[in-house]
Short mmCIF file of N, CA and C in Angstrom, two decimals:
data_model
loop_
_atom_site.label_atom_id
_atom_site.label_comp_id
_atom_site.label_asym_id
_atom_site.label_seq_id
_atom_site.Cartn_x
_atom_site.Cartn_y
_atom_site.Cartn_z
N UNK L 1 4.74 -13.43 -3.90
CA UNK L 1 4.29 -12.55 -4.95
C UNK L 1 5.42 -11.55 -5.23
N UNK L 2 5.75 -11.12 -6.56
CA UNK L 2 6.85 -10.53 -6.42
C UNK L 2 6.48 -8.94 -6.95
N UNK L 3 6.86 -7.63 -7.11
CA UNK L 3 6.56 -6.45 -7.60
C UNK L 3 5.60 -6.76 -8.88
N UNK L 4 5.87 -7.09 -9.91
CA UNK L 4 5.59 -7.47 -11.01
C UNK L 4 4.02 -7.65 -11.25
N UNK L 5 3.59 -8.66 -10.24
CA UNK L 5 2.10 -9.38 -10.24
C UNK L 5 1.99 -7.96 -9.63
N UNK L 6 1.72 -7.47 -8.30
CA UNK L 6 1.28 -6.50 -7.92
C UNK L 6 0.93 -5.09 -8.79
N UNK L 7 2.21 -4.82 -9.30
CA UNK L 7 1.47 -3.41 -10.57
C UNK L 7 1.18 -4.28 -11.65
N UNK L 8 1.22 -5.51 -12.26
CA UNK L 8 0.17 -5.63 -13.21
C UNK L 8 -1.29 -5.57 -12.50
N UNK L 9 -1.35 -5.93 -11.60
CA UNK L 9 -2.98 -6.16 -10.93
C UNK L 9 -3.53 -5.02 -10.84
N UNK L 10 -2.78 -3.73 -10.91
CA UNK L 10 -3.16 -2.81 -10.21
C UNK L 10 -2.76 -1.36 -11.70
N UNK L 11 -2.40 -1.75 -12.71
CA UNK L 11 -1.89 -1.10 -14.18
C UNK L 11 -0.44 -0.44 -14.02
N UNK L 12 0.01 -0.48 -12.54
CA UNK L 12 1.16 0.44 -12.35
C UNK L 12 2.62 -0.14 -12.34
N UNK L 13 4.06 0.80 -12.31
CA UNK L 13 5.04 0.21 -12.57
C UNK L 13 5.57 0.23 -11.01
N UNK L 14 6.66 -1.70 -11.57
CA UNK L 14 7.06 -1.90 -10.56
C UNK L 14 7.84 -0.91 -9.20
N UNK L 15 8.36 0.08 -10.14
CA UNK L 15 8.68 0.98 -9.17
C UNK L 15 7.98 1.64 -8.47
N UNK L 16 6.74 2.14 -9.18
CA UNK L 16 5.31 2.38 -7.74
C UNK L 16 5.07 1.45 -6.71
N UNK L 17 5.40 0.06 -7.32
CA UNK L 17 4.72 -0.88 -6.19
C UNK L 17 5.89 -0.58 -4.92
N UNK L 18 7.30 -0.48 -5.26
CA UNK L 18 8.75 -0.38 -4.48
C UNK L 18 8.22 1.14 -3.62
N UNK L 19 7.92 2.31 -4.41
CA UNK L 19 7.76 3.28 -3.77
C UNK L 19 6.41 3.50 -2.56
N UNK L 20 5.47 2.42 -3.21
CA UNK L 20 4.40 2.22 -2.20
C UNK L 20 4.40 1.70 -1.30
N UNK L 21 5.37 0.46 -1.08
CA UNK L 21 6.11 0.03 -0.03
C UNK L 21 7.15 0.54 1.13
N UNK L 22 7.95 1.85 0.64
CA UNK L 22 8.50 2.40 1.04
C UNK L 22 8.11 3.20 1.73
N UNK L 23 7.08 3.97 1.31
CA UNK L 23 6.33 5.24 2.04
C UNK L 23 5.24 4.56 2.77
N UNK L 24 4.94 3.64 3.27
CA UNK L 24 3.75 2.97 4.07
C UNK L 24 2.92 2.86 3.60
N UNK L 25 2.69 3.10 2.40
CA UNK L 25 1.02 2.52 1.81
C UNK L 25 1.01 1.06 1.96
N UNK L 26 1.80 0.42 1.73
CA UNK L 26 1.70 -1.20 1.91
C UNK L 26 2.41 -2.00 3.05
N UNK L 27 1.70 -2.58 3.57
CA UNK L 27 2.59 -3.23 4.89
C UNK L 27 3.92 -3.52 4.77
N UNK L 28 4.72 -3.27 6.00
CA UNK L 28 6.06 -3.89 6.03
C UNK L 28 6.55 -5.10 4.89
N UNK L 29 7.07 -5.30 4.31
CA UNK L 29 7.63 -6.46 3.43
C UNK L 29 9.06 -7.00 3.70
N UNK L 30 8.81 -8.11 4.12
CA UNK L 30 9.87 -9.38 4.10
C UNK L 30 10.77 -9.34 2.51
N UNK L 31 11.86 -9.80 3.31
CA UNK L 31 12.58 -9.60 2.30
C UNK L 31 13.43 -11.03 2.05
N UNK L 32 14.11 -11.64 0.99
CA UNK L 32 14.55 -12.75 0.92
C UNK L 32 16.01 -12.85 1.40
N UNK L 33 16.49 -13.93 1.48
CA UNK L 33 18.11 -13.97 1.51
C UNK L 33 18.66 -13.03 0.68
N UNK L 34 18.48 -12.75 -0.71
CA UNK L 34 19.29 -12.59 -1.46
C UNK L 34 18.46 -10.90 -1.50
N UNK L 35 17.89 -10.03 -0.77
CA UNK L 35 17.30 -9.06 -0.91
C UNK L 35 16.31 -8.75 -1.28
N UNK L 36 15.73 -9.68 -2.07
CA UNK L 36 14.13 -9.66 -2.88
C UNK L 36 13.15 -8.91 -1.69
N UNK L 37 11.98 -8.14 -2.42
CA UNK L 37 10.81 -8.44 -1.62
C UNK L 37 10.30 -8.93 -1.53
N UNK L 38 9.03 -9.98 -0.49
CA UNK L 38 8.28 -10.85 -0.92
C UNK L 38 7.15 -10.27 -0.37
N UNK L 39 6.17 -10.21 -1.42
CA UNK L 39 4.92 -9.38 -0.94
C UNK L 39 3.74 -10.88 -0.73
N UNK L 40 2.87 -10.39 -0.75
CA UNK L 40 1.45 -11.39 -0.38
C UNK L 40 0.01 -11.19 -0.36
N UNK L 41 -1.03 -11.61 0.02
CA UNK L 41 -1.93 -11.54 0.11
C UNK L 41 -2.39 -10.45 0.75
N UNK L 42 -1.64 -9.97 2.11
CA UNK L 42 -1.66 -8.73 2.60
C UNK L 42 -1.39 -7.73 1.60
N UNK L 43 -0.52 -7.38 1.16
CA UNK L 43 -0.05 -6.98 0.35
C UNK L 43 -1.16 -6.27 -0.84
N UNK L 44 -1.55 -6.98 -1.51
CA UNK L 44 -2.01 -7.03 -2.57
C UNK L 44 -3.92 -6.17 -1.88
N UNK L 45 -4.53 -6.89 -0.81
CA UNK L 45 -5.33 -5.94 0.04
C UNK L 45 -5.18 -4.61 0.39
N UNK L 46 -4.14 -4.52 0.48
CA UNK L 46 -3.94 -2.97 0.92
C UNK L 46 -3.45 -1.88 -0.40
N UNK L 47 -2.95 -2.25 -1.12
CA UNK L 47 -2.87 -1.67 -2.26
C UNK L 47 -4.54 -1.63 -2.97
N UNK L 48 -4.91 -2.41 -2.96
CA UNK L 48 -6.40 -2.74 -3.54
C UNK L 48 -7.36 -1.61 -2.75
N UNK L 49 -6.90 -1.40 -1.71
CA UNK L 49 -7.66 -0.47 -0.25
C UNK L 49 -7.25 1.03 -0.65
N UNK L 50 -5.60 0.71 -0.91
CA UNK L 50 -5.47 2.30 -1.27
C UNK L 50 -6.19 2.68 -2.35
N UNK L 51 -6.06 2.11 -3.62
CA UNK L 51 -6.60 2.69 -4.45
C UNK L 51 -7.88 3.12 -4.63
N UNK L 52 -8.29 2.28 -3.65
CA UNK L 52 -10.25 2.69 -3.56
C UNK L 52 -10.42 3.57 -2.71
N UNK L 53 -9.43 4.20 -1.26
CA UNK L 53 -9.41 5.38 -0.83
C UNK L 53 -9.31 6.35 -1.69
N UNK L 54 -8.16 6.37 -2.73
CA UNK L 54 -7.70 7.50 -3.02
C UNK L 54 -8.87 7.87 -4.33
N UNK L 55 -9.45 7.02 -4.55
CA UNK L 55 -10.79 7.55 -5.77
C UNK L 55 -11.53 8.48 -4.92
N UNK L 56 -12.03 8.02 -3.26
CA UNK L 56 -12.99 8.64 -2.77
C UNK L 56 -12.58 9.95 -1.59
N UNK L 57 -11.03 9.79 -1.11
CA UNK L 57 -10.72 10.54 -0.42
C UNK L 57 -9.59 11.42 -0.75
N UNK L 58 -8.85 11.04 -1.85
CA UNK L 58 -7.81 11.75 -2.89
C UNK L 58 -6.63 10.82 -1.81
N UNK L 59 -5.67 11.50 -2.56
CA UNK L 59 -4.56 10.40 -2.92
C UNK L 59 -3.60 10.16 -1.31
N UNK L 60 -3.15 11.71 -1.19
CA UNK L 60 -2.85 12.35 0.24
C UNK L 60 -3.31 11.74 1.29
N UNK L 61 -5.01 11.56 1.31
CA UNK L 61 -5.74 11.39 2.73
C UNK L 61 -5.43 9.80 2.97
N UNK L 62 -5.64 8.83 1.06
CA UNK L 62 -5.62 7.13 1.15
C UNK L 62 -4.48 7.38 1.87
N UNK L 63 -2.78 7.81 1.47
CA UNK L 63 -1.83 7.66 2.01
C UNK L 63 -1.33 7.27 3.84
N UNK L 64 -2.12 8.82 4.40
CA UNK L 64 -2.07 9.53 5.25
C UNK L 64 -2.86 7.86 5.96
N UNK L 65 -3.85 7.35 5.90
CA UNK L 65 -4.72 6.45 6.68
C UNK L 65 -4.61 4.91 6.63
N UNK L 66 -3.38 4.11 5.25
CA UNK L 66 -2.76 3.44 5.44
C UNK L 66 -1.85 3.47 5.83
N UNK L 67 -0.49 4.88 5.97
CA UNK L 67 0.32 4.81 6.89
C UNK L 67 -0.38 4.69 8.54
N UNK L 68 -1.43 5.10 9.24
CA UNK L 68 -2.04 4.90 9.57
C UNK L 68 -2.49 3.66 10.48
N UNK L 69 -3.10 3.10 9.88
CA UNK L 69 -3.56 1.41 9.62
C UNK L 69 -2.39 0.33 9.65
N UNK L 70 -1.34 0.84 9.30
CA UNK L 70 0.06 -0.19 9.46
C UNK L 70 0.86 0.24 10.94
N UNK L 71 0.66 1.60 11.11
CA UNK L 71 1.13 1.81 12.18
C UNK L 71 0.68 1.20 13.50
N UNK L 72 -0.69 0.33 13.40
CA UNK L 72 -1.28 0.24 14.44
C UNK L 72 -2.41 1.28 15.12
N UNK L 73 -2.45 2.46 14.47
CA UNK L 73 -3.43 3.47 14.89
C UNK L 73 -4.46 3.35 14.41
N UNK L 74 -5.21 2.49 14.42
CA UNK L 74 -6.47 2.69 13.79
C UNK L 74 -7.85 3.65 14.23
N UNK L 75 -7.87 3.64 15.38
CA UNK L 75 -8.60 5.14 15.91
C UNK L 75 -8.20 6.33 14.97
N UNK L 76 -6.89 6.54 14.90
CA UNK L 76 -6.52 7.34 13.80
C UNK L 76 -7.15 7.31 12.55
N UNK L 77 -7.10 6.64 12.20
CA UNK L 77 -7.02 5.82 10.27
C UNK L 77 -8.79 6.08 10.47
N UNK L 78 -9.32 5.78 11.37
CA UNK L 78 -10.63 5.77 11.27
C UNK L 78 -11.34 7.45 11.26
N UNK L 79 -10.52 7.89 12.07
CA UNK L 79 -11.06 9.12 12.27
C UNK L 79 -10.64 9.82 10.79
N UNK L 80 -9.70 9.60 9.95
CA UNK L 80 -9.31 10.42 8.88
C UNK L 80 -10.64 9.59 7.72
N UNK L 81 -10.81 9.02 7.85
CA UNK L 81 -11.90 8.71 7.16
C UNK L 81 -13.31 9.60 7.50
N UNK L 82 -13.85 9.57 8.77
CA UNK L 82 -14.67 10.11 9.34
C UNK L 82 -14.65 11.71 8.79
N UNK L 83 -13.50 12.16 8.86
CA UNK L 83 -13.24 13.90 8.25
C UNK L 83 -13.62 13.32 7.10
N UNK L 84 -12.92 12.72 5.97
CA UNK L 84 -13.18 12.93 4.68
C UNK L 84 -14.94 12.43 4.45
N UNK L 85 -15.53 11.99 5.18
CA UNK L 85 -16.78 11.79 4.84
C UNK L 85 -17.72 13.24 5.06
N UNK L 86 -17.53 13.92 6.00
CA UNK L 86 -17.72 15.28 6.19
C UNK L 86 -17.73 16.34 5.42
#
């Protein structure tokens, strides 16, 4: 899947999808021989995840709990949810 499909799926520009990748909202991404990213099915879930955090927990907290969630902390990621339900 390349940037492209991802912010059309999602209304945003490819450079959000690059910057969402960068800052941990979206899992690690493989990259090709020639530098490309290659995103995926993962990919495309977790962006789909952020955006439905950040409707209900604002933008900061989605961030804050998929960096989170990629890190492997999910006790974490869970508990920042748990506050924002509070």
């Amino acid at each position: 899947m390349r940037p492209i499909d991802l912010a059309r799926l999602a209304g945003l520009s490819t450079q959000q999808i690059r910057h969402y990748a960068d800052s941990g909202i979206l899992p690690p991404t493989p990259r090709t021989p020639a530098g490309y990213r290659r995103f995926d099915a993962r990919h495309r879930l977790a962006l789909l995840t952020y955006r439905a955090l950040a409707a209900g927990h604002g933008w900061h907290a989605a961030r804050v709990i998929m960096q989170a969630v990629h890190a492997g902390d999910v006790p974490r990621a869970l508990a920042l949810v748990d506050a924002g339900h509070a």
